[in-house]
Tab-separated table of C-alpha atoms in Angstrom:
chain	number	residue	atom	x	y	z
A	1	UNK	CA	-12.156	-1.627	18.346
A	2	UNK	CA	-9.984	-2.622	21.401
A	3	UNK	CA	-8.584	0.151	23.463
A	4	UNK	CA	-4.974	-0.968	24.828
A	5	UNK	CA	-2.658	0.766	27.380
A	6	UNK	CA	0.326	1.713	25.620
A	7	UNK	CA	3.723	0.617	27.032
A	8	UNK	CA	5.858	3.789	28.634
A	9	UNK	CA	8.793	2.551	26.285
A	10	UNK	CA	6.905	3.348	22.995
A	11	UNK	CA	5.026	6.137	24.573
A	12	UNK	CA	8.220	7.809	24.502
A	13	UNK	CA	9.115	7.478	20.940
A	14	UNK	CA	6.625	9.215	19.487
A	15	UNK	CA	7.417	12.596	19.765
A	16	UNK	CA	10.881	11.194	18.429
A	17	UNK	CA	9.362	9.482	15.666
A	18	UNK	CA	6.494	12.565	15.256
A	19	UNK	CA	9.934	14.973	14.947
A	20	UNK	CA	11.451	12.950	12.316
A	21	UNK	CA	8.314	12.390	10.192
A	22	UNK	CA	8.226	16.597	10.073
A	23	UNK	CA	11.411	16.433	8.316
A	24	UNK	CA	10.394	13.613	6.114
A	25	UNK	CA	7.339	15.975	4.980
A	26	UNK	CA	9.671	18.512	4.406
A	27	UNK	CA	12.079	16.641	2.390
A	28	UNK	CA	8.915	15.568	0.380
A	29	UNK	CA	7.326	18.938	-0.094
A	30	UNK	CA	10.538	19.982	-1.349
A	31	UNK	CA	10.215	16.933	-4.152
A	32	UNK	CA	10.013	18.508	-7.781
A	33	UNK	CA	6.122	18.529	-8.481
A	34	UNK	CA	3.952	17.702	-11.647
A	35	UNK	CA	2.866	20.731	-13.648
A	36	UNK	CA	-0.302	20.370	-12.019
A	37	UNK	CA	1.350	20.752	-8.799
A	38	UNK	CA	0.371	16.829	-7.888
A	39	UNK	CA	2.573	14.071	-7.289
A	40	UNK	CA	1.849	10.531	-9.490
A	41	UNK	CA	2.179	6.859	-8.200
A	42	UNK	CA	1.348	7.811	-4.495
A	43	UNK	CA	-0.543	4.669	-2.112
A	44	UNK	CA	-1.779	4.888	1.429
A	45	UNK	CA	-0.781	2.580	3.727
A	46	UNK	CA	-1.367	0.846	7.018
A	47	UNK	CA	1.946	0.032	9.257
A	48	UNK	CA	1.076	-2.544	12.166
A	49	UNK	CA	3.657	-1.847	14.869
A	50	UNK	CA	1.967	-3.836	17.657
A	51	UNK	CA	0.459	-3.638	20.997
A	52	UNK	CA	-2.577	-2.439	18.954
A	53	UNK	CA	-0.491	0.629	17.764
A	54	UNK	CA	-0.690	1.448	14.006
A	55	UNK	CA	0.382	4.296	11.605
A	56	UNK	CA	-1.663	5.898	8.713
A	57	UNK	CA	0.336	7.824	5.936
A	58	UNK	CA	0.984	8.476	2.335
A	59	UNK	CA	4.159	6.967	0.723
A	60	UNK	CA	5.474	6.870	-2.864
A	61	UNK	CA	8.075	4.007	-1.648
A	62	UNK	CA	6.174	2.153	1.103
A	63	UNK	CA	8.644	-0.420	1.820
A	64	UNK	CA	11.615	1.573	2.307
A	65	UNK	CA	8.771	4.009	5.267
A	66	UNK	CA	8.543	0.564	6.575
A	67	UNK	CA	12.184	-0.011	6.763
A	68	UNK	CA	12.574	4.262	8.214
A	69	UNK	CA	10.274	3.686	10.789
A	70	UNK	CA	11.509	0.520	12.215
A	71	UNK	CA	14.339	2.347	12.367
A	72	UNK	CA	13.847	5.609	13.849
A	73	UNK	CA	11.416	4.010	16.433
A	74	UNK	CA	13.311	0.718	17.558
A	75	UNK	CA	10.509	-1.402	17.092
A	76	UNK	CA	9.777	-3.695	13.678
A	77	UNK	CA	7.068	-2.700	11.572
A	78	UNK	CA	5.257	-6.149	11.798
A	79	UNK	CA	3.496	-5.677	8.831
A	80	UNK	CA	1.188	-3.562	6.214
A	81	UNK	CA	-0.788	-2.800	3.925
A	82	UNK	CA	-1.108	0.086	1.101
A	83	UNK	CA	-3.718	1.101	-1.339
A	84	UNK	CA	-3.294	-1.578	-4.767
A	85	UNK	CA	-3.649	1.607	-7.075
A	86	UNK	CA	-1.382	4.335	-6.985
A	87	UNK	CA	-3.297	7.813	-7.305
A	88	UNK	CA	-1.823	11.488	-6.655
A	89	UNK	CA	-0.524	12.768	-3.670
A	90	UNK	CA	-3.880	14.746	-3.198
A	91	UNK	CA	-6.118	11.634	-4.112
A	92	UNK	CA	-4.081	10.180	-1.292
A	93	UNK	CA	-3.485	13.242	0.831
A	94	UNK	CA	-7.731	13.204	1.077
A	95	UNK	CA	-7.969	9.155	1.854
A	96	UNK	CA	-5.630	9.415	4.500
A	97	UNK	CA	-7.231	12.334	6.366
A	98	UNK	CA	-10.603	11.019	6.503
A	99	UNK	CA	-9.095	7.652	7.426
A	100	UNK	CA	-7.391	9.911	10.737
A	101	UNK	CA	-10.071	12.078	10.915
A	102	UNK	CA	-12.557	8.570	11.059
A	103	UNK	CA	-10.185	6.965	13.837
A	104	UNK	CA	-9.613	10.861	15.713
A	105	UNK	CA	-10.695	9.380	18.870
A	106	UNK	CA	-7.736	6.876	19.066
A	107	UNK	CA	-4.989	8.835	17.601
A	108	UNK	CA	-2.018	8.939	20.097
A	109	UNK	CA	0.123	11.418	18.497
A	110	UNK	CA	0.643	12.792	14.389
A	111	UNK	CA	-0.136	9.823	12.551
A	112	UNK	CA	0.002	7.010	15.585
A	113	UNK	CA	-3.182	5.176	16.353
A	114	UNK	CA	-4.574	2.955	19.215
A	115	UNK	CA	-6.420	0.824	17.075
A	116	UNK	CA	-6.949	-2.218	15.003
A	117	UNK	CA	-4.952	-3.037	11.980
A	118	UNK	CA	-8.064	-4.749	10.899
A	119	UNK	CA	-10.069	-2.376	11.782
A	120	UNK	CA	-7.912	0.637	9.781
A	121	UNK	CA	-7.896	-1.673	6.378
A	122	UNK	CA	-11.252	-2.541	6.296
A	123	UNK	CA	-11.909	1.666	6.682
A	124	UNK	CA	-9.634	2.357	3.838
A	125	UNK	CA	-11.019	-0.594	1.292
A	126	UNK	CA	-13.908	1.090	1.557
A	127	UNK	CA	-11.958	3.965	-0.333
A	128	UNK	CA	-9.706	1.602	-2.787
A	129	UNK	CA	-8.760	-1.772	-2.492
A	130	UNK	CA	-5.628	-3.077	-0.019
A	131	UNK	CA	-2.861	-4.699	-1.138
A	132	UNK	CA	-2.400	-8.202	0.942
A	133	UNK	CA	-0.353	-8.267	3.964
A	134	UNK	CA	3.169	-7.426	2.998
A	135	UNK	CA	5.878	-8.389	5.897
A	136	UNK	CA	9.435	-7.034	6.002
C-alpha cells in the first residue's frame, strides 16, 4: 500500500464530514428495526475519493451515501464498490470493522483511509464478493 500526504484542503473536511456522518448514524439508529433487532438488505462499500483517500461504511442506499458525501465534503466520490449480497446490518456492521480494524494503521479520521481502493476491495472480497466499479 502507498502512503500519500494528504492535501491541507481535504485534511480539513474531515472533522466536517466525521460530524455529519454522527448524525447520519443517528438518523439510522433511530430507523424502525426488525423484530430481531437487525436491519435487512444492508452492503458494505468502498468510496474512492482520491489522492489515495477512501471511505469504508455500511449503507442500505449506497448510491444516494455516494451522492451525501460528495456533497458534504466538496469533492466527487470518483467511484465504488459495495458488497453484491445484501446481509443485515450486523453481518455488515462485523465486515466493515475488521475491514477498519485490518487497515487501522492508515485510518485518517472515523471512517477515512490513506489507502488503496484496490487494496480495500480485494480485503473485503475476501469476506463477500464486490460489486464492479460503479461511477456517479
Amino acid at each position: 500500500m502507498t502512503d500519500l500526504i494528504i492535501d491541507n484542503e481535504f485534511k480539513n473536511l474531515i472533522p466536517l464530514l466525521d460530524e455529519k456522518e454522527r448524525g447520519h448514524q443517528r438518523k439510522r439508529s433511530q430507523t424502525k428495526k426488525s423484530s430481531s433487532g437487525t436491519l435487512p438488505n444492508t452492503v458494505v462499500y468502498v468510496f474512492d475519493i482520491g489522492n489515495n483517500i477512501c471511505k469504508i461504511g455500511i449503507s442500505k442506499r449506497v448510491a444516494e451515501r455516494a451522492k451525501e458525501i460528495s456533497n458534504q465534503s466538496g469533492r466527487k466520490v470518483l467511484r465504488y464498490r459495495h458488497t453484491k449480497k445484501q446481509t443485515t446490518n450486523v453481518t455488515a456492521r462485523a465486515i466493515e470493522q475488521a475491514c477498519h480494524k485490518y487497515f487501522n494503521s492508515h485510518r485518517m479520521q472515523g471512517e477515512f483511509f490513506n489507502a488503496g481502493f484496490e487494496d480495500i476491495c480485494n480485503f473485503l472480497e475476501s469476506y463477500l464478493p464486490l460489486t464492479e466499479e460503479l461511477f456517479i
